[in-house]
Short mmCIF file of C-alpha atoms in Angstrom, two decimals:
data_model
loop_
_atom_site.label_atom_id
_atom_site.label_comp_id
_atom_site.label_asym_id
_atom_site.label_seq_id
_atom_site.Cartn_x
_atom_site.Cartn_y
_atom_site.Cartn_z
CA UNK X 1 42.55 9.22 29.07
CA UNK X 2 46.12 9.75 27.41
CA UNK X 3 45.01 10.34 23.86
CA UNK X 4 42.38 13.61 24.62
CA UNK X 5 45.84 14.79 27.23
CA UNK X 6 48.41 14.13 24.01
CA UNK X 7 44.91 15.60 21.38
CA UNK X 8 44.47 18.44 23.65
CA UNK X 9 48.76 19.44 24.16
CA UNK X 10 48.37 19.35 20.19
CA UNK X 11 45.12 21.49 19.80
CA UNK X 12 46.42 24.30 21.77
CA UNK X 13 49.16 24.17 19.36
CA UNK X 14 46.97 24.87 16.57
CA UNK X 15 46.99 20.60 14.85
CA UNK X 16 44.11 20.41 13.25
CA UNK X 17 44.10 17.14 12.91
CA UNK X 18 43.95 16.76 16.86
CA UNK X 19 41.40 19.42 16.99
CA UNK X 20 39.40 17.67 15.29
CA UNK X 21 39.97 14.48 17.23
CA UNK X 22 38.97 16.25 20.17
CA UNK X 23 35.97 18.48 19.09
CA UNK X 24 35.34 14.01 18.47
CA UNK X 25 35.59 13.48 22.03
CA UNK X 26 33.56 16.05 23.41
CA UNK X 27 30.85 15.13 21.26
CA UNK X 28 30.57 11.32 21.81
CA UNK X 29 31.85 12.39 25.75
CA UNK X 30 35.33 9.55 25.14
CA UNK X 31 37.50 10.63 27.97
CA UNK X 32 35.72 13.87 28.34
CA UNK X 33 32.11 14.72 30.26
CA UNK X 34 30.00 15.01 26.45
CA UNK X 35 29.63 19.12 25.40
CA UNK X 36 28.69 19.87 22.12
CA UNK X 37 29.40 24.06 22.76
CA UNK X 38 33.04 22.12 22.96
CA UNK X 39 32.93 19.73 20.02
CA UNK X 40 31.50 23.21 17.28
CA UNK X 41 34.98 25.17 19.46
CA UNK X 42 37.30 22.40 18.06
CA UNK X 43 36.09 21.61 15.07
CA UNK X 44 35.94 25.57 13.67
CA UNK X 45 39.38 25.84 14.82
CA UNK X 46 40.15 22.58 12.96
CA UNK X 47 37.80 23.96 10.41
CA UNK X 48 39.02 27.18 9.59
CA UNK X 49 42.60 25.88 8.86
CA UNK X 50 41.13 23.54 6.38
CA UNK X 51 40.45 20.29 7.83
CA UNK X 52 37.33 18.94 5.66
CA UNK X 53 35.71 16.57 8.29
CA UNK X 54 35.77 19.21 10.44
CA UNK X 55 34.09 21.31 8.07
CA UNK X 56 31.36 18.73 7.77
CA UNK X 57 30.64 18.58 11.43
CA UNK X 58 30.76 22.43 11.98
CA UNK X 59 28.16 22.41 8.95
CA UNK X 60 25.87 19.52 11.37
CA UNK X 61 26.16 21.51 14.22
CA UNK X 62 25.00 24.69 12.08
CA UNK X 63 22.05 22.73 10.57
CA UNK X 64 20.89 20.99 14.13
CA UNK X 65 22.12 22.87 16.63
CA UNK X 66 24.37 21.17 17.88
CA UNK X 67 26.78 22.94 20.68
CA UNK X 68 26.10 26.80 18.55
CA UNK X 69 22.33 28.20 17.58
CA UNK X 70 20.95 26.70 14.70
CA UNK X 71 22.02 28.34 11.27
CA UNK X 72 21.27 27.32 8.46
CA UNK X 73 23.02 29.73 6.71
CA UNK X 74 26.51 29.06 8.51
CA UNK X 75 25.43 25.42 7.84
CA UNK X 76 26.12 25.73 4.15
CA UNK X 77 28.71 27.86 4.44
CA UNK X 78 30.84 25.20 5.90
CA UNK X 79 29.54 22.14 3.83
CA UNK X 80 30.20 23.78 1.04
CA UNK X 81 33.78 24.70 2.14
CA UNK X 82 33.66 20.65 3.06
CA UNK X 83 32.28 20.01 -0.96
CA UNK X 84 35.45 22.01 -2.27
CA UNK X 85 37.65 19.15 -1.27
CA UNK X 86 35.22 16.79 -2.20
CA UNK X 87 33.84 15.73 0.98
CA UNK X 88 30.82 13.24 -0.27
CA UNK X 89 28.32 13.43 2.38
CA UNK X 90 28.35 17.56 2.65
CA UNK X 91 27.93 17.25 -1.34
CA UNK X 92 24.76 15.15 -0.04
CA UNK X 93 23.52 17.84 2.37
CA UNK X 94 24.16 20.41 0.27
CA UNK X 95 22.18 18.74 -2.71
CA UNK X 96 19.20 18.24 0.27
CA UNK X 97 19.67 21.74 1.33
CA UNK X 98 18.81 23.45 -2.15
CA UNK X 99 16.11 20.36 -2.71
CA UNK X 100 14.09 21.79 0.32
CA UNK X 101 15.32 25.12 0.04
CA UNK X 102 17.20 25.15 3.41
CA UNK X 103 19.46 28.07 4.09
CA UNK X 104 19.77 28.72 0.58
CA UNK X 105 16.46 29.37 -2.16
CA UNK X 106 14.80 26.43 -3.10
CA UNK X 107 16.88 25.17 -6.40
CA UNK X 108 16.47 21.74 -8.31
CA UNK X 109 17.85 21.33 -10.53
CA UNK X 110 21.19 22.73 -8.50
CA UNK X 111 20.01 20.39 -5.68
CA UNK X 112 19.75 17.72 -8.74
CA UNK X 113 23.86 18.91 -9.95
CA UNK X 114 24.90 18.21 -5.86
CA UNK X 115 22.94 14.28 -6.27
CA UNK X 116 24.07 13.49 -9.52
CA UNK X 117 28.22 14.93 -8.04
CA UNK X 118 27.99 11.71 -6.21
CA UNK X 119 27.40 8.86 -8.52
CA UNK X 120 30.70 7.50 -8.04
CA UNK X 121 30.30 7.32 -4.70
CA UNK X 122 27.14 5.30 -3.83
CA UNK X 123 25.89 1.83 -4.94
CA UNK X 124 22.26 2.23 -4.01
CA UNK X 125 19.68 4.49 -5.41
CA UNK X 126 17.44 6.39 -3.40
CA UNK X 127 14.70 9.40 -4.15
CA UNK X 128 16.82 11.90 -2.34
CA UNK X 129 18.54 12.10 -5.35
CA UNK X 130 15.32 12.97 -7.77
CA UNK X 131 15.08 16.80 -6.93
CA UNK X 132 11.83 17.50 -8.58
CA UNK X 133 9.78 16.52 -12.08
CA UNK X 134 7.68 13.29 -12.83
CA UNK X 135 10.44 12.64 -15.70
CA UNK X 136 13.72 12.31 -12.97
CA UNK X 137 11.93 10.35 -10.41
CA UNK X 138 11.00 7.30 -13.29
CA UNK X 139 14.27 8.12 -14.91
CA UNK X 140 15.80 7.78 -11.34
CA UNK X 141 14.40 4.28 -11.32
CA UNK X 142 14.80 3.29 -14.42
CA UNK X 143 18.49 3.67 -14.25
CA UNK X 144 19.02 2.32 -11.52
CA UNK X 145 18.17 -0.75 -12.05
CA UNK X 146 19.99 -0.50 -15.23
CA UNK X 147 22.88 0.17 -13.34
CA UNK X 148 22.43 -2.77 -11.73
CA UNK X 149 21.50 -1.39 -8.45
CA UNK X 150 19.38 -1.45 -5.54
CA UNK X 151 15.89 0.97 -5.80
CA UNK X 152 14.67 2.32 -2.77
CA UNK X 153 12.46 5.02 -2.01
CA UNK X 154 12.84 6.44 1.40
CA UNK X 155 10.28 9.70 1.75
CA UNK X 156 7.07 7.88 -0.12
CA UNK X 157 5.36 11.08 0.60
CA UNK X 158 2.47 10.46 -1.21
CA UNK X 159 0.17 7.25 -2.97
CA UNK X 160 1.59 8.65 -6.49
CA UNK X 161 5.30 8.69 -5.65
CA UNK X 162 4.45 4.62 -4.98
CA UNK X 163 2.79 3.89 -7.54
CA UNK X 164 5.54 5.63 -10.47
CA UNK X 165 8.07 3.95 -8.33
CA UNK X 166 6.85 0.75 -8.17
CA UNK X 167 5.95 0.60 -12.35
CA UNK X 168 9.69 2.20 -12.34
CA UNK X 169 11.58 -0.65 -10.02
CA UNK X 170 11.65 0.50 -7.45
CA UNK X 171 12.04 -2.19 -5.17
CA UNK X 172 11.73 -0.67 -1.96
CA UNK X 173 10.02 1.56 0.12
CA UNK X 174 9.15 4.10 3.08
CA UNK X 175 5.87 5.89 3.14
CA UNK X 176 6.00 8.67 5.77
CA UNK X 177 2.26 9.60 5.05
CA UNK X 178 2.45 12.82 6.38
CA UNK X 179 1.58 15.36 3.06
#
């Protein structure tokens, strides 16, 4: 399409927003044939110039193995760069990676720091912000409800989580049941 033509011209001249947009075109197959390798290539160029959205997308590429070899350490590197510029979704990913020990040493206290930093951006609470102990779990639901928000648990893994959640204010839950 015409947009791809102009973005490519600007991207080839080093304009980071055009590189980011061209990467999105390749990711979604808009105006070009879908190609994750090309998407990652253009996002890397933009990310290296400090484009926060490209940094986040490149982190996703490495986390999922889309267009690049899956590499969790690289995912953490790019998510961290995006968080330094205030990218909330990258901050969530950092919390998740710390909570699960993906590409980084598992550290629930670190996960909790990343999740707590998201509070200005969320109007619904879910158990991804918990990162751990019973007290955090119970306090989470109590706090969410006290703030007038809707408390959800989107990854209930055992009966005890469900029982505690209901007791302390959970309003919606999804049962995965594989633990």
